[in-house]
Short mmCIF file of C-alpha atoms in Angstrom, two decimals:
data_model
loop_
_atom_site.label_atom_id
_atom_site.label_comp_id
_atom_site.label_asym_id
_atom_site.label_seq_id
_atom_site.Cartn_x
_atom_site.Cartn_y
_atom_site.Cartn_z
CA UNK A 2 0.00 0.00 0.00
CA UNK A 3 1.17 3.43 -0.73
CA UNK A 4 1.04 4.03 3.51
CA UNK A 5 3.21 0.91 3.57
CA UNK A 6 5.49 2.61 0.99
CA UNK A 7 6.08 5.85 2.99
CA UNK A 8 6.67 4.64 5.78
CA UNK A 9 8.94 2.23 4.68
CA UNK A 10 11.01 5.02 2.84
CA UNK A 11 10.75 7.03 5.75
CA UNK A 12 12.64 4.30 8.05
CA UNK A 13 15.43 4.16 5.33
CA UNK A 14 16.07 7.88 5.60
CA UNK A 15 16.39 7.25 9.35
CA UNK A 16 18.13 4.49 9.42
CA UNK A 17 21.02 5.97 6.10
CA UNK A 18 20.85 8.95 8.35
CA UNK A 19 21.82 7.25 11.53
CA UNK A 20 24.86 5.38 9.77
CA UNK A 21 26.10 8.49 8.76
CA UNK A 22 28.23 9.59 11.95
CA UNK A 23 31.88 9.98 11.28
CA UNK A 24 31.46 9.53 7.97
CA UNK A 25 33.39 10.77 4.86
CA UNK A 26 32.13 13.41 2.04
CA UNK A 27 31.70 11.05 -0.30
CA UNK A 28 29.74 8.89 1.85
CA UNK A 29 27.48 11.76 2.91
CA UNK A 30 26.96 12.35 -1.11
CA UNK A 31 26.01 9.31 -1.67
CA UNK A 32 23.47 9.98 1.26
CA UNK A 33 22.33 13.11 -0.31
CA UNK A 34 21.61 10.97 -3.33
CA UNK A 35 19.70 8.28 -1.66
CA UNK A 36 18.02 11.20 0.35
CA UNK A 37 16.95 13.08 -3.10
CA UNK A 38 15.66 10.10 -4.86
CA UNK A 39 13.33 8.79 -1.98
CA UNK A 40 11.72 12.12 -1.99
CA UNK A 41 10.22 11.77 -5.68
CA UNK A 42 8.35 8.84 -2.91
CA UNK A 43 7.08 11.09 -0.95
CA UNK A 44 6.32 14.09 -2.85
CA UNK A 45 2.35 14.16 -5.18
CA UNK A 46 2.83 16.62 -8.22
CA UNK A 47 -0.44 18.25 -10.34
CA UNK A 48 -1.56 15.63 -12.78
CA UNK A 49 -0.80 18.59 -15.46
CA UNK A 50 2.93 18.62 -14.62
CA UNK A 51 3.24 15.80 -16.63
CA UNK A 52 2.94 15.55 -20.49
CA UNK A 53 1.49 12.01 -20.67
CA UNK A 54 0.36 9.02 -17.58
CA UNK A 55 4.03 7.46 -18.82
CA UNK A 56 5.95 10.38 -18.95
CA UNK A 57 9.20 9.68 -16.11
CA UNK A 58 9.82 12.04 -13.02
CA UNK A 59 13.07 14.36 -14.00
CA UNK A 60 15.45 15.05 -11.66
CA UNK A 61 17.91 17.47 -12.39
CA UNK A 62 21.08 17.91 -10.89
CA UNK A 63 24.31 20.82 -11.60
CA UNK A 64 26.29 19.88 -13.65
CA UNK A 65 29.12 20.25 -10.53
CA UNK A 66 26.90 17.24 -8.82
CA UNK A 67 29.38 14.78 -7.42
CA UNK A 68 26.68 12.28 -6.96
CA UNK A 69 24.75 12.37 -10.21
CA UNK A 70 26.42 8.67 -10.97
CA UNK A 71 24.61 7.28 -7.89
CA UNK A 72 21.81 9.10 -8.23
CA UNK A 73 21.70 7.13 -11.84
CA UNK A 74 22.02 4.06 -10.59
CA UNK A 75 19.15 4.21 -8.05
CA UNK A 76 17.32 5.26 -11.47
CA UNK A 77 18.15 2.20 -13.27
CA UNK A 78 17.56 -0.54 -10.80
CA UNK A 79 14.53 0.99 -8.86
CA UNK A 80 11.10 0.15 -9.50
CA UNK A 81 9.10 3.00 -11.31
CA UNK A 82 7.54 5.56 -8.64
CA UNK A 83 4.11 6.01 -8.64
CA UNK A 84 4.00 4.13 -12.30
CA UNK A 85 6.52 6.47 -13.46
CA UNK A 86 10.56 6.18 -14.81
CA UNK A 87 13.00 8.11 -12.97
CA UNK A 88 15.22 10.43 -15.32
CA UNK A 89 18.23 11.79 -13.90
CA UNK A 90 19.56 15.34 -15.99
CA UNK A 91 22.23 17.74 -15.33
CA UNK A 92 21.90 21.35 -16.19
CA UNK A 93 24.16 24.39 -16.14
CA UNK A 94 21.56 27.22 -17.38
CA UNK A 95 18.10 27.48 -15.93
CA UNK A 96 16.44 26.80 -19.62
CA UNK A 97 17.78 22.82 -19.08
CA UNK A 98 15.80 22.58 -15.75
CA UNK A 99 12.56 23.36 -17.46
CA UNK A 100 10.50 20.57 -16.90
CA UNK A 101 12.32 18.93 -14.30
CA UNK A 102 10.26 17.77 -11.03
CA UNK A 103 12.90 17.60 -8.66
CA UNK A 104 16.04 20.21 -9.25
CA UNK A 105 19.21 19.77 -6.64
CA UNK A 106 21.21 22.86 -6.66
CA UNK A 107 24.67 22.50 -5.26
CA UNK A 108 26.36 24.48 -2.92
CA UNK A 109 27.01 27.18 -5.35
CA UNK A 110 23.86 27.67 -6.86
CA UNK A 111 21.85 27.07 -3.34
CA UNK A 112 23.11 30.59 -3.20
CA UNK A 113 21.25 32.06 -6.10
CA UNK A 114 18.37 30.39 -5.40
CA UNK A 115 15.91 33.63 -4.86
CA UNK A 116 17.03 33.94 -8.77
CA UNK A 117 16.11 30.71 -9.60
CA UNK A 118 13.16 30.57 -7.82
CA UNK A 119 11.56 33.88 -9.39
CA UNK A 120 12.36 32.13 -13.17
CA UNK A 121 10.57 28.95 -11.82
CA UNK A 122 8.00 30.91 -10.43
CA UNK A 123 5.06 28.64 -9.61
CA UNK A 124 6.17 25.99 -11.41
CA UNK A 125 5.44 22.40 -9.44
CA UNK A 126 8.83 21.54 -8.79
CA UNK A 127 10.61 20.45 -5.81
CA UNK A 128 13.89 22.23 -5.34
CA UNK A 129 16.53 21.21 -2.79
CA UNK A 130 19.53 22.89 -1.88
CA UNK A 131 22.15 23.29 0.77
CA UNK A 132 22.30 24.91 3.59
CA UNK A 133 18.92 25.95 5.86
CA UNK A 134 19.20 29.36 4.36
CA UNK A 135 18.27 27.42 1.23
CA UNK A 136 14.96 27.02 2.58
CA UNK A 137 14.56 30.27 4.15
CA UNK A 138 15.29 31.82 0.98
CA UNK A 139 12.81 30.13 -0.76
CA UNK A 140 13.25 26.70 -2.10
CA UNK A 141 11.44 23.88 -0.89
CA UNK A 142 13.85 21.61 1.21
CA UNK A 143 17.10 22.66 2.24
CA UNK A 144 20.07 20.09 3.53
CA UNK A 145 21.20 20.74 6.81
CA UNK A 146 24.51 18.53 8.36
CA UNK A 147 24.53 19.68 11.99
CA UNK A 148 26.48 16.89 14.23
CA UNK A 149 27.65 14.55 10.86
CA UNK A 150 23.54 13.83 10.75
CA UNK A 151 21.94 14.75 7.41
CA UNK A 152 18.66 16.71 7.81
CA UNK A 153 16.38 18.50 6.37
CA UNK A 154 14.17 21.76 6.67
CA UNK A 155 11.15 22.28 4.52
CA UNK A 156 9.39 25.76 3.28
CA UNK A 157 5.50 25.13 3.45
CA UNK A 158 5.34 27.81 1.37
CA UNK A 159 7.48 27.09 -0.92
CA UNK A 160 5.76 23.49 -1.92
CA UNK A 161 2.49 24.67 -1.43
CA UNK A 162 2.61 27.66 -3.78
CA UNK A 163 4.55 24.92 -6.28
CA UNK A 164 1.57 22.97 -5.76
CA UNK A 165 3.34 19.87 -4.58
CA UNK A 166 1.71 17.18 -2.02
CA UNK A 167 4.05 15.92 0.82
CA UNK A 168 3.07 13.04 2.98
CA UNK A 169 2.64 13.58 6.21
CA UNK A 170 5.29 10.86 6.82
CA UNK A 171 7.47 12.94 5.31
CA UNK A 172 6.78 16.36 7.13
CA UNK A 173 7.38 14.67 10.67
CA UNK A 174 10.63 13.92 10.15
CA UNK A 175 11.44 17.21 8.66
CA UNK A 176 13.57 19.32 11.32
CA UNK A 177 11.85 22.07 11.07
CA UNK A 178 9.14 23.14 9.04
CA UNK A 179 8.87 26.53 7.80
CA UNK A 180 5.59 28.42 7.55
#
């Protein structure tokens, strides 16, 4: 069941998040990875964001990503989300994230984001960033390492003026929420 599903991803964000003490950079991209692709789980887009009932959920990622190539193979070897493909892209001008459901924006870019974000405007699309400034500025979910733990903070705003459905799975384990 789709409750079954949630809260099954939910307790494999905990439990990535819990191994990730004293870990390396690398391992805490490849965390960020696993983190951005279960969220395409847990995040309902407008049927109208779509172009067909087949067409795949795009995630795009900078083209300074250091873990676009595990981010592609959790797109390979998963089962389809909600009936749909995942498609991993990588852009370095706004015009290539048009389209895209999910956009990561590195460190850099997490830094331009209020630019971003008036281009998108209310586009439904889920963008995460680092840093909770990311959030505060504006995008959607915002990575947050305080301790070694990878977190998260959420704009309510943000996702509900992109239109986007999060479950409430998905908001509880959210650090902090931000209204």
């Amino acid at each position: 069941s789709l409750k079954k599903s949630y809260l099954t991803a939910g307790l494999c964000l905990f439990a990535f998040a819990a191994t990730l003490m004293g870990q390396s950079t690398q391992e805490l991209d490849k965390l960020k990875a696993v983190y951005l692709f279960n969220f395409t789980k847990m995040v309902s887009w407008p049927a109208n964001s779509f172009s067909d009932e087949k067409s795949p959920i795009r995630i795009a990622v900078s083209d300074k990503c250091q873990f676009k190539p595990v981010l592609d193979i959790l797109a390979t070897n998963s089962k389809p989300i909600k009936g749909r493909k995942v498609e991993i892209i990588q852009f370095s001008r706004f015009e290539e994230i048009e389209g895209a459901h999910v956009v990561y924006f590195d460190e850099k870019a997490s830094k331009e984001i209020e630019d971003y974000q008036e281009k998108l405007g209310l586009s439904p699309t889920l963008t995460v960033g680092e840093g909770s400034q990311f959030a505060v500025q504006g995008g959607c979910l915002g990575y947050v390492v305080p301790k070694t733990k990878l977190r998260y903070w959420i704009n309510l705003k943000a996702v509900q003026n992109g239109k986007l459905k999060m479950a409430p799975q998905f908001l509880r384990t959210a650090d902090k929420l931000i209204k």
